[in-house]
Coordinates of C-alpha atoms and ligand atoms in Angstrom, one line a residue:
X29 CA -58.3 4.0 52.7
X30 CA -60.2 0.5 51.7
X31 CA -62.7 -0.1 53.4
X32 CA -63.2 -3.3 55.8
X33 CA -66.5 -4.5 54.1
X34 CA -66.6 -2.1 51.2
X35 CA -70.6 -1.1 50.3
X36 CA -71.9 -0.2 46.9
X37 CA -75.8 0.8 45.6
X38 CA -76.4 -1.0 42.4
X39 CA -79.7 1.4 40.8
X40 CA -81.6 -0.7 38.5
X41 CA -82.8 -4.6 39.0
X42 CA -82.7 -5.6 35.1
X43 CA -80.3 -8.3 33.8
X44 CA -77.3 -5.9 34.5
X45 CA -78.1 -4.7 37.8
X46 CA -78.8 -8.0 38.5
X47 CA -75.7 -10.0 37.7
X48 CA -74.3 -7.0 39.2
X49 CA -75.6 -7.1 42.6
X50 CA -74.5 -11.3 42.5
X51 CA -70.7 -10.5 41.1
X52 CA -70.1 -7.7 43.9
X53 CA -72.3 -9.4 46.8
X54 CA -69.4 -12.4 45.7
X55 CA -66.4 -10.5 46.2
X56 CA -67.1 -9.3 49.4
X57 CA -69.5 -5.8 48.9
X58 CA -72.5 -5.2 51.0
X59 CA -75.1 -4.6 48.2
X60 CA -78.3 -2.8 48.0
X61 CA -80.2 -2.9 44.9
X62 CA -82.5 -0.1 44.0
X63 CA -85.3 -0.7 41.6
X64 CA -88.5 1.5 41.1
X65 CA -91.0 -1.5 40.2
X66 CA -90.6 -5.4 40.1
X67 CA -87.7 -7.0 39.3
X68 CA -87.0 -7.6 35.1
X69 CA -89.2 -4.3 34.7
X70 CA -87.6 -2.4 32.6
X71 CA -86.3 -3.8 29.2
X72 CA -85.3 -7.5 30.7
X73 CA -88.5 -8.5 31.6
X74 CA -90.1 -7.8 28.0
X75 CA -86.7 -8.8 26.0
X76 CA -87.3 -11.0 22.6
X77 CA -85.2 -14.3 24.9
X78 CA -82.5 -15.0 22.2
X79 CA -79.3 -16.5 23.9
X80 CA -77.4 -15.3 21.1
X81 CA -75.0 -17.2 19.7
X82 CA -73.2 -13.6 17.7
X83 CA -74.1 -15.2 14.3
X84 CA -76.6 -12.2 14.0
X85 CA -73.9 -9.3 14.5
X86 CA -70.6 -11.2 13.0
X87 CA -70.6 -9.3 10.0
X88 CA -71.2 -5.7 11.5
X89 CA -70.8 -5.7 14.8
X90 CA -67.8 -8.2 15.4
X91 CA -67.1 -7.0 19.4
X92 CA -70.6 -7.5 20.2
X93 CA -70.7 -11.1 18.4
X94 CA -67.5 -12.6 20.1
X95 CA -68.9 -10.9 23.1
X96 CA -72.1 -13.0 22.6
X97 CA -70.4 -16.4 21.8
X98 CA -68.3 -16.2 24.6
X99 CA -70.8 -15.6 26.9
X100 CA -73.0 -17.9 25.5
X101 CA -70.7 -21.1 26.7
X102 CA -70.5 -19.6 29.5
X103 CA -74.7 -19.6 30.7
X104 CA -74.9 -22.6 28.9
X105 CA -72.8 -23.6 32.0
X106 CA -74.2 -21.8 34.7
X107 CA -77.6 -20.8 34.0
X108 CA -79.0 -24.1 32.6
X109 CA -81.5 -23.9 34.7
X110 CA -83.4 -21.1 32.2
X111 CA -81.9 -22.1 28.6
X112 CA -83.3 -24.1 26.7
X113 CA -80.4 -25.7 24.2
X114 CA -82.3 -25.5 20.9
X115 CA -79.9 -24.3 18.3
X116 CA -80.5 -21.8 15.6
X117 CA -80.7 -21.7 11.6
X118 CA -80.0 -18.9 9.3
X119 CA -82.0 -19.6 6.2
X120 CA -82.1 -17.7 3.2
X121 CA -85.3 -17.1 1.4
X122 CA -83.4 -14.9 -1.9
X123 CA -80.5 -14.3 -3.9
X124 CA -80.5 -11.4 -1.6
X125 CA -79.8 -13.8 1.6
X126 CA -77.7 -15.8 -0.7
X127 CA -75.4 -13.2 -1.5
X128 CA -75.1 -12.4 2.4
X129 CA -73.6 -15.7 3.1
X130 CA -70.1 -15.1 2.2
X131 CA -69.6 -12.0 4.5
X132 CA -72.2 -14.5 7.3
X133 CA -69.9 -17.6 6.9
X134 CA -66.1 -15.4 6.8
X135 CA -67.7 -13.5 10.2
X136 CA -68.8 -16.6 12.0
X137 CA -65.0 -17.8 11.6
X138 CA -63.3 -14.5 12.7
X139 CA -65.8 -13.9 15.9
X140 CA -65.3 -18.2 16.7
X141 CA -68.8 -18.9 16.0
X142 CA -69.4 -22.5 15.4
X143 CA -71.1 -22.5 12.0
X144 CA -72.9 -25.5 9.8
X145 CA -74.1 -25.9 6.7
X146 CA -77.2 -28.2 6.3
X147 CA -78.9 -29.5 3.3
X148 CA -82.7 -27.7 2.3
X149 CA -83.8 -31.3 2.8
X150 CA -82.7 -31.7 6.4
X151 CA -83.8 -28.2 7.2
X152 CA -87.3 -29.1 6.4
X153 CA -87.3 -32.6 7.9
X154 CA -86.0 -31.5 11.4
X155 CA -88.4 -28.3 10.8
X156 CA -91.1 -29.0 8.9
X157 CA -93.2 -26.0 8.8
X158 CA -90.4 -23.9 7.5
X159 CA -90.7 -21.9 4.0
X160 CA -90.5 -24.7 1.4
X161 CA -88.6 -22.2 -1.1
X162 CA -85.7 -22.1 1.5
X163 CA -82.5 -22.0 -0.7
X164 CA -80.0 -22.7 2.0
X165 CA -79.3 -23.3 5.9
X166 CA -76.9 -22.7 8.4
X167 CA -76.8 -24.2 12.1
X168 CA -75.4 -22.1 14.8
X169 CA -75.1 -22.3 18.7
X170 CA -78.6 -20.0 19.3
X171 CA -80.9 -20.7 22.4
X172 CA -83.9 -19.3 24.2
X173 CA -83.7 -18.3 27.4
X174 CA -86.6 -17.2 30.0
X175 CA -86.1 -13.5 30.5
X176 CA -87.7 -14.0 34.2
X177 CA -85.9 -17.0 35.5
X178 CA -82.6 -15.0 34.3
X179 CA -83.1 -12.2 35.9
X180 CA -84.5 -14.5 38.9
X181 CA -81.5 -16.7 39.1
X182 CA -78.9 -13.7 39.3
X183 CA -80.9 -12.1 42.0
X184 CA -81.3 -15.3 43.6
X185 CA -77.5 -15.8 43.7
X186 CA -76.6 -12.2 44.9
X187 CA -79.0 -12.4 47.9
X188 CA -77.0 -15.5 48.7
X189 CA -74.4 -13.7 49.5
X190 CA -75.9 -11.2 50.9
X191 CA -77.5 -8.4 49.0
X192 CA -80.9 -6.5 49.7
X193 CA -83.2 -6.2 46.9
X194 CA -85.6 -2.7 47.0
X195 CA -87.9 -3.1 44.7
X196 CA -90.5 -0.3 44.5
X197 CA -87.4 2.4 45.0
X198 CA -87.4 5.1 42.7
X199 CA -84.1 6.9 42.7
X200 CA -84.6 10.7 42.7
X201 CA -81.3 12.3 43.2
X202 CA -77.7 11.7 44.5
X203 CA -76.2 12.3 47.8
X204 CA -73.1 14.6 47.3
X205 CA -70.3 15.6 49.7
X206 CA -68.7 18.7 49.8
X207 CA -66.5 18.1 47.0
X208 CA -69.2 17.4 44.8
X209 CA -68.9 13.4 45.2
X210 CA -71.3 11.2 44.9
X211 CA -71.7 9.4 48.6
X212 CA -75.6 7.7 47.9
X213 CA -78.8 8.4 46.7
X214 CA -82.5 10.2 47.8
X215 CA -85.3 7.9 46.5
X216 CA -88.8 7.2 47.2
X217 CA -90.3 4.0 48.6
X218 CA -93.3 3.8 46.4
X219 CA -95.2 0.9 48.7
X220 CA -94.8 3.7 51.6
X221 CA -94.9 6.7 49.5
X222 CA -91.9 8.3 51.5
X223 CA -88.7 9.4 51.2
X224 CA -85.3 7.2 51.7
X225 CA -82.0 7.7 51.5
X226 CA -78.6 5.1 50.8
X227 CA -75.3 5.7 51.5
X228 CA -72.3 3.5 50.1
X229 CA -68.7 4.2 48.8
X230 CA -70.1 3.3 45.5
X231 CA -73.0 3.9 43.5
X232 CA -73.2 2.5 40.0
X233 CA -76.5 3.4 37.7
X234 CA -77.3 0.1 35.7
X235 CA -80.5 1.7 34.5
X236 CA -80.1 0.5 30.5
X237 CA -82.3 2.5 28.7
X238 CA -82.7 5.2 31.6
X239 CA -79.1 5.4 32.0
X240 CA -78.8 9.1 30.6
X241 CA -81.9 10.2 32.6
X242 CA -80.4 9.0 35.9
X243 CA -76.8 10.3 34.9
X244 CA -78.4 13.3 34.8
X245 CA -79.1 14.1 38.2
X246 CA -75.6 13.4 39.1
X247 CA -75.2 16.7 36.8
X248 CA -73.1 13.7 34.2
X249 CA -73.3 12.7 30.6
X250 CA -74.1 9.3 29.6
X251 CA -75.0 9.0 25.9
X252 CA -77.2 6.0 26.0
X253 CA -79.9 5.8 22.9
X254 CA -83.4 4.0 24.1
X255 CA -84.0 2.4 21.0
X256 CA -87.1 0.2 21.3
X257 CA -88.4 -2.9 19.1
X258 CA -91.6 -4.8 18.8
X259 CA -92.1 -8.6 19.1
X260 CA -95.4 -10.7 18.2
X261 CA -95.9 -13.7 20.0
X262 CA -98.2 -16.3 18.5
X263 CA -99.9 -18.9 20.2
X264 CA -98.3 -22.3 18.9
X265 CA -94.8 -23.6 19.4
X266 CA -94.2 -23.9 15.3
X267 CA -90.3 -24.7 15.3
X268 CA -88.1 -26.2 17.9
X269 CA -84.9 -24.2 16.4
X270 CA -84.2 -20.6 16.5
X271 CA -84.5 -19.5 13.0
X272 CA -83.2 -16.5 11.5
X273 CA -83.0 -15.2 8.3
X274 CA -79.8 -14.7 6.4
X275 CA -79.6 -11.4 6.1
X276 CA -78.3 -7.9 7.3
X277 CA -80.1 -7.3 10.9
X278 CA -83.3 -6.3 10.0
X279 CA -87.1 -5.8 11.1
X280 CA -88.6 -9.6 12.1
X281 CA -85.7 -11.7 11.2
X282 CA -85.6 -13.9 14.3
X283 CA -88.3 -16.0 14.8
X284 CA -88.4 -18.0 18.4
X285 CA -89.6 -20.6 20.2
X286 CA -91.0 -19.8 23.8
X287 CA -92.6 -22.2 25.7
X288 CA -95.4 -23.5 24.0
X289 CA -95.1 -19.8 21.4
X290 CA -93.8 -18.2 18.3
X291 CA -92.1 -14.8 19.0
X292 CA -90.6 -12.8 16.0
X293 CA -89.0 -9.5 16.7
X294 CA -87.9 -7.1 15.7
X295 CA -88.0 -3.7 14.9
X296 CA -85.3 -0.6 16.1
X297 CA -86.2 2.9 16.1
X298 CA -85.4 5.6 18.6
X299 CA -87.2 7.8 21.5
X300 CA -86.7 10.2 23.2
X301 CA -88.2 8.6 26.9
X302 CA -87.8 5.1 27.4
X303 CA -91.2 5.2 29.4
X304 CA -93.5 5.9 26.8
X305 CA -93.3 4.0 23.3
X306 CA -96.4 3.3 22.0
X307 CA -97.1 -0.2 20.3
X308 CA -97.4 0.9 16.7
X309 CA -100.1 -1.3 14.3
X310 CA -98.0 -1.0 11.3
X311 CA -95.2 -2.3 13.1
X312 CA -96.9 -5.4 14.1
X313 CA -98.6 -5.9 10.8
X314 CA -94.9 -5.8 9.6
X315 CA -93.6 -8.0 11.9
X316 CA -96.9 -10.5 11.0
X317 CA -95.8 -10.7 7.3
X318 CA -92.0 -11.0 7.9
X319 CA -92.7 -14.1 10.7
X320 CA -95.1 -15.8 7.5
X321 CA -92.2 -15.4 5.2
X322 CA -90.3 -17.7 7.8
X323 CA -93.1 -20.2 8.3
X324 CA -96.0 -19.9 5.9
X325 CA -98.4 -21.5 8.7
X326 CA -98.4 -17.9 10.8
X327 CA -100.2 -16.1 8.7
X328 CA -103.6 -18.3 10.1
X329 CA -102.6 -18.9 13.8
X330 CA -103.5 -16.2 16.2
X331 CA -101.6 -13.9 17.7
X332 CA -101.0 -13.8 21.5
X333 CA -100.1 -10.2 22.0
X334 CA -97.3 -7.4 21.3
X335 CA -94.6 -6.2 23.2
X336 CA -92.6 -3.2 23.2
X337 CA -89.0 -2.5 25.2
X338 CA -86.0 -0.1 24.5
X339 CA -82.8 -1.0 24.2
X340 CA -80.0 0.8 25.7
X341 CA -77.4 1.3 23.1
X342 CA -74.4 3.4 23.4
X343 CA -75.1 6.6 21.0
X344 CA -72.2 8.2 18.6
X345 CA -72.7 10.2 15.8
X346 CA -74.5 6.9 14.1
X347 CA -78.6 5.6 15.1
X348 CA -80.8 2.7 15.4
X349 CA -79.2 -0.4 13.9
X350 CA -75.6 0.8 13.2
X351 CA -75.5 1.4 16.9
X352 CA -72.8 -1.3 18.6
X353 CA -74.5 -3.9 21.0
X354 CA -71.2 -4.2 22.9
X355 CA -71.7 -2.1 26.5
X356 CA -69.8 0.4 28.4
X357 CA -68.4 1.5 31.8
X358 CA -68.0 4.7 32.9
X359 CA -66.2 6.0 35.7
X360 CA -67.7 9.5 36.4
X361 CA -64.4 10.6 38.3
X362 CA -62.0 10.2 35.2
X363 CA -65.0 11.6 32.1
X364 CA -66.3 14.0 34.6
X365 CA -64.4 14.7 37.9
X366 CA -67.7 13.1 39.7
X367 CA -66.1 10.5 42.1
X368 CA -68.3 7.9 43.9
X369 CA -70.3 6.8 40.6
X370 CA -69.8 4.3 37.5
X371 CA -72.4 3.9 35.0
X372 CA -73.0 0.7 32.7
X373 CA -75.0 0.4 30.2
X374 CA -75.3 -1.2 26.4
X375 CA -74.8 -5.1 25.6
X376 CA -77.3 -7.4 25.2
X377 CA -79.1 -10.0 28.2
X378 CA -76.6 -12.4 26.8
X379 CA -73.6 -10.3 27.6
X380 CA -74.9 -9.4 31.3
X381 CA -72.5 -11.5 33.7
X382 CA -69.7 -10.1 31.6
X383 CA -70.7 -6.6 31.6
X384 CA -71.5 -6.9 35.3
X385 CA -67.8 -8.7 36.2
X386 CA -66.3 -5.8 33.8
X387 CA -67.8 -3.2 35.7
X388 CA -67.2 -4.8 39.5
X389 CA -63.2 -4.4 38.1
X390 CA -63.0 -0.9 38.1
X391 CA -65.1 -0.1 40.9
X392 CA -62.8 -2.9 42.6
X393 CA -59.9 -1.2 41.3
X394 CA -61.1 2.1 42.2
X395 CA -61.7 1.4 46.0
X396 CA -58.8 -0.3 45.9
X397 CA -60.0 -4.1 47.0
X398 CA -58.7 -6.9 45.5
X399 CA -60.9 -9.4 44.8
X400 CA -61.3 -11.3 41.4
X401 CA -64.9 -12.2 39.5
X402 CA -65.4 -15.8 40.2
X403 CA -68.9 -15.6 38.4
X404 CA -68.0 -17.5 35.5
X405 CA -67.3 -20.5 37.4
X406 CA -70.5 -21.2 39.6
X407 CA -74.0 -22.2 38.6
X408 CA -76.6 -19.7 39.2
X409 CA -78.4 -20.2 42.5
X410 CA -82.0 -21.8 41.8
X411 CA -84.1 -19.0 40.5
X412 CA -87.1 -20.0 42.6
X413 CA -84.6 -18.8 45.5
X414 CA -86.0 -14.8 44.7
X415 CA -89.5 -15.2 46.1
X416 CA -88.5 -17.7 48.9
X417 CA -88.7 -16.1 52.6
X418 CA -85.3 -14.5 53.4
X419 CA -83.3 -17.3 56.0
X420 CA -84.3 -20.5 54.0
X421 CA -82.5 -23.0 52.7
X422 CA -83.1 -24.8 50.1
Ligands
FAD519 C1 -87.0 -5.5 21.6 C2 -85.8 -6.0 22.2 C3 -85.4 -7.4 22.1 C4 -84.3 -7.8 22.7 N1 -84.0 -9.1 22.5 C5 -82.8 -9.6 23.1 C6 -82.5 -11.0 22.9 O1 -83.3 -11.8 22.3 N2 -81.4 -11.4 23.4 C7 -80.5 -10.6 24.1 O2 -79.4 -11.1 24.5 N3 -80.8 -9.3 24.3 C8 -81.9 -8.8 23.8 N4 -82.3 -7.5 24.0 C9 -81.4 -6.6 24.8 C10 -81.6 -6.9 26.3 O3 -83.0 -7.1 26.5 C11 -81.2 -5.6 27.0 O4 -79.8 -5.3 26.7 C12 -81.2 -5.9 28.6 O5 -82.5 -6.4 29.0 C13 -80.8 -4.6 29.3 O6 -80.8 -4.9 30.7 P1 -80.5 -3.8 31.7 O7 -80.5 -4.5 33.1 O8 -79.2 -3.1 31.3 O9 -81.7 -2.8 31.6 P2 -83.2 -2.9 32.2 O10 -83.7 -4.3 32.1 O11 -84.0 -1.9 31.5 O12 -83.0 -2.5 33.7 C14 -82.9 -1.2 34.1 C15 -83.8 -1.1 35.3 O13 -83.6 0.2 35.9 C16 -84.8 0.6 36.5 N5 -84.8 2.0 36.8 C17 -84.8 3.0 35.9 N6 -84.8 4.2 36.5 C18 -84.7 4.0 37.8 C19 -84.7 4.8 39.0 N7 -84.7 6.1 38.9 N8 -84.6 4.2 40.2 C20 -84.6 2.9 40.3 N9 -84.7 2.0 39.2 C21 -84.7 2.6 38.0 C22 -85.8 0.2 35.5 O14 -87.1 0.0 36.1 C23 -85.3 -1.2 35.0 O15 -85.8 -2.3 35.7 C24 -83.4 -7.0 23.4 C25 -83.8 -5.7 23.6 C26 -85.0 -5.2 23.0 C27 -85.4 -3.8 23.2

């Protein structure tokens, strides 16, 4: 029977869990979002802040990149409020790149991916501490965003509607029913140090790179990968654009603007536990030399610090970069007989509202409520909404 006010526990307060919390919260669930520390701390908080445009993946990885370009009109639209619109270039630095643009420019037109080509000359005027020996650039749809204010602005818009955000709530096990279902979770409240317990008619784990861990204890398979990277932030702004090198994806090949930094990433390799990845010095020695390639001028200006977070990427027989960046649903009942649970995990930030509206289908579909995702359609609420005393308006 479907329920009058239907409920659902959303585990994890990343991007994901995030958007997920505002696109169920808008069709009518009563939400409770568990998260073990702050909000954004897991991967989201310490994410490289590429709004992707999918130029980097159209050769490979062609879901993931129209994936990304769709979505990317679509934040531009309702999450202004943490984007900043600055465009992106592929440059090529080699015959290497060079012979990479063929497959790069026949991609961008099968994935829709708004592609130009601009002289060497107007590369370096609009950018002028770019490599001098560029050999050619393209201009693509790329944008930073503010990892915080995204996450911010989704949880902002969910607890408009209604949800409750537990942050500090380590989920420690499921609830089960006699027939094995899952009916909630056990957790700890780590402000009170004491046990707590949820019940809903859905749970969904949105835990990214702890996906598999928290499956787990539901006795379920998910195969997610944690496969971290490392990013270098600088202190100087040194571009306006996004700039990427023309190549394969590959260790440091996007170099960002953030605020008033530099940030290249990154690298990919996998773990085992998401929790501990140590920040290796090669890798940011690496990451040092591939950002100078980029813009000569890096190699003197100092760096800020390095940052390391996993990604959660969907494992098959393949690893590390071969690995989609497209996301998946499960529903535990059909690839397990486990009713009551639905993992997501995978994607990209850029690809959260979608992977969020995606998954509130089929737990709408399996509770039998029928309600469409309007998320596309709205602005975000403002993100400064989060931390504002529950009752206020704005
Ligand atoms: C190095 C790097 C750079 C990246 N750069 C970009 C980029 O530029 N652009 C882009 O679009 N994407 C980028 N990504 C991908 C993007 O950051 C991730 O896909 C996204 O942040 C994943 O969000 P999530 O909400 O699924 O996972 P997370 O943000 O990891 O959220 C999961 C949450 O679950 C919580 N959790 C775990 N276990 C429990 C438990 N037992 N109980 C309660 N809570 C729990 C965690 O604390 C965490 O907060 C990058 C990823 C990496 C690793």
């Amino acid at each position: 029977m479907t329920p009058s006010k239907p409920t659902a526990i959303v585990i994890g307060a990343g991007f994901t869990g995030c958007a997920l919390a505002y696109d169920l919260a808008q069709r009518g669930f009563a939400v409770d979002i568990l998260e073990r520390g702050e909000l954004t701390s897991g991967t989201s908080g310490r994410t490289h802040g590429l709004l992707h445009s999918g130029a980097r993946y159209c050769v490979a990885d062609k879901e993931a990149a129209i994936e990304c370009i769709q979505e990317n009109i679509i934040l531009r639209k309702i999450a202004k409020q943490c984007i900043e619109f600055n465009g992106g270039y592929f440059i090529s630095l080699n015959e290497e790149d060079l012979a990479y643009a063929p497959a790069f420019i026949a991609g961008a037109q099968d994935c829709g991916i708004p592609l130009e080509e601009i002289g060497v000359k107007q590369s370096l005027e609009t950018e002028p501490a770019l490599n001098p020996q560029i050999l050619t650039a393209y201009r693509v749809p790329d944008g930073s965003f503010d990892p915080l204010r995204l996450g911010m602005a989704f949880a902002a818009s969910a607890i408009n509607y209604g949800a409750v955000f537990h942050t500090f709530v380590e989920v420690t096990g499921f609830l089960f029913d006699g027939k094995g279902n899952v009916i909630g979770v056990n957790a700890v409240d780590r402000h009170a140090n004491r046990p707590v317990a949820f019940q809903a008619d859905i749970t969904i784990n949105a835990t990214g790179a702890w996906a598999g861990k928290v499956a787990e204890m539901a006795r379920v398979p998910v195969p997610v990968r944690p496969t971290p990277g490392i990013m270098v932030a600088y202190e100087k702004r040194v571009t306006q654009h996004v700039i990427n090198r023309l190549c394969e994806p590959a260790d440091g090949d996007i170099l960002l603007p953030q605020r008033r930094m530099a940030v290249i990433g990154t690298t990919s390799f996998e773990v085992e536990d998401a929790d501990y990845i140590p920040v290796d010095p090669d890798q940011i020695q690496n990451m040092h030399k591939r950002a100078a390639m980029l813009v000569p001028e890096l190699q003197n200006i100092k760096m800020r610090g390095a940052y390391m977070s996993a990604r959660p990427l969907i494992g098959g027989m393949m690893s590390g970069r071969s690995l989609s960046r497209t996301f998946k649903c499960y529903d535990h009942k059909e690839n397990d007989g486990v009713d009551g649970l639905v993992t997501v995990t995978g994607g990209k930030a850029t690809t959260c509202r979608v992977m969020a509206e995606k998954t509130a289908d089929l737990v709408c579909q399996k509770i039998g409520w029928e309600r469409p995702g309007e998320t596309q359609h709205y602005p975000l609420a403002d993100y400064h909404r989060y931390y504002q005393p529950r009752g206020l308006q704005p």
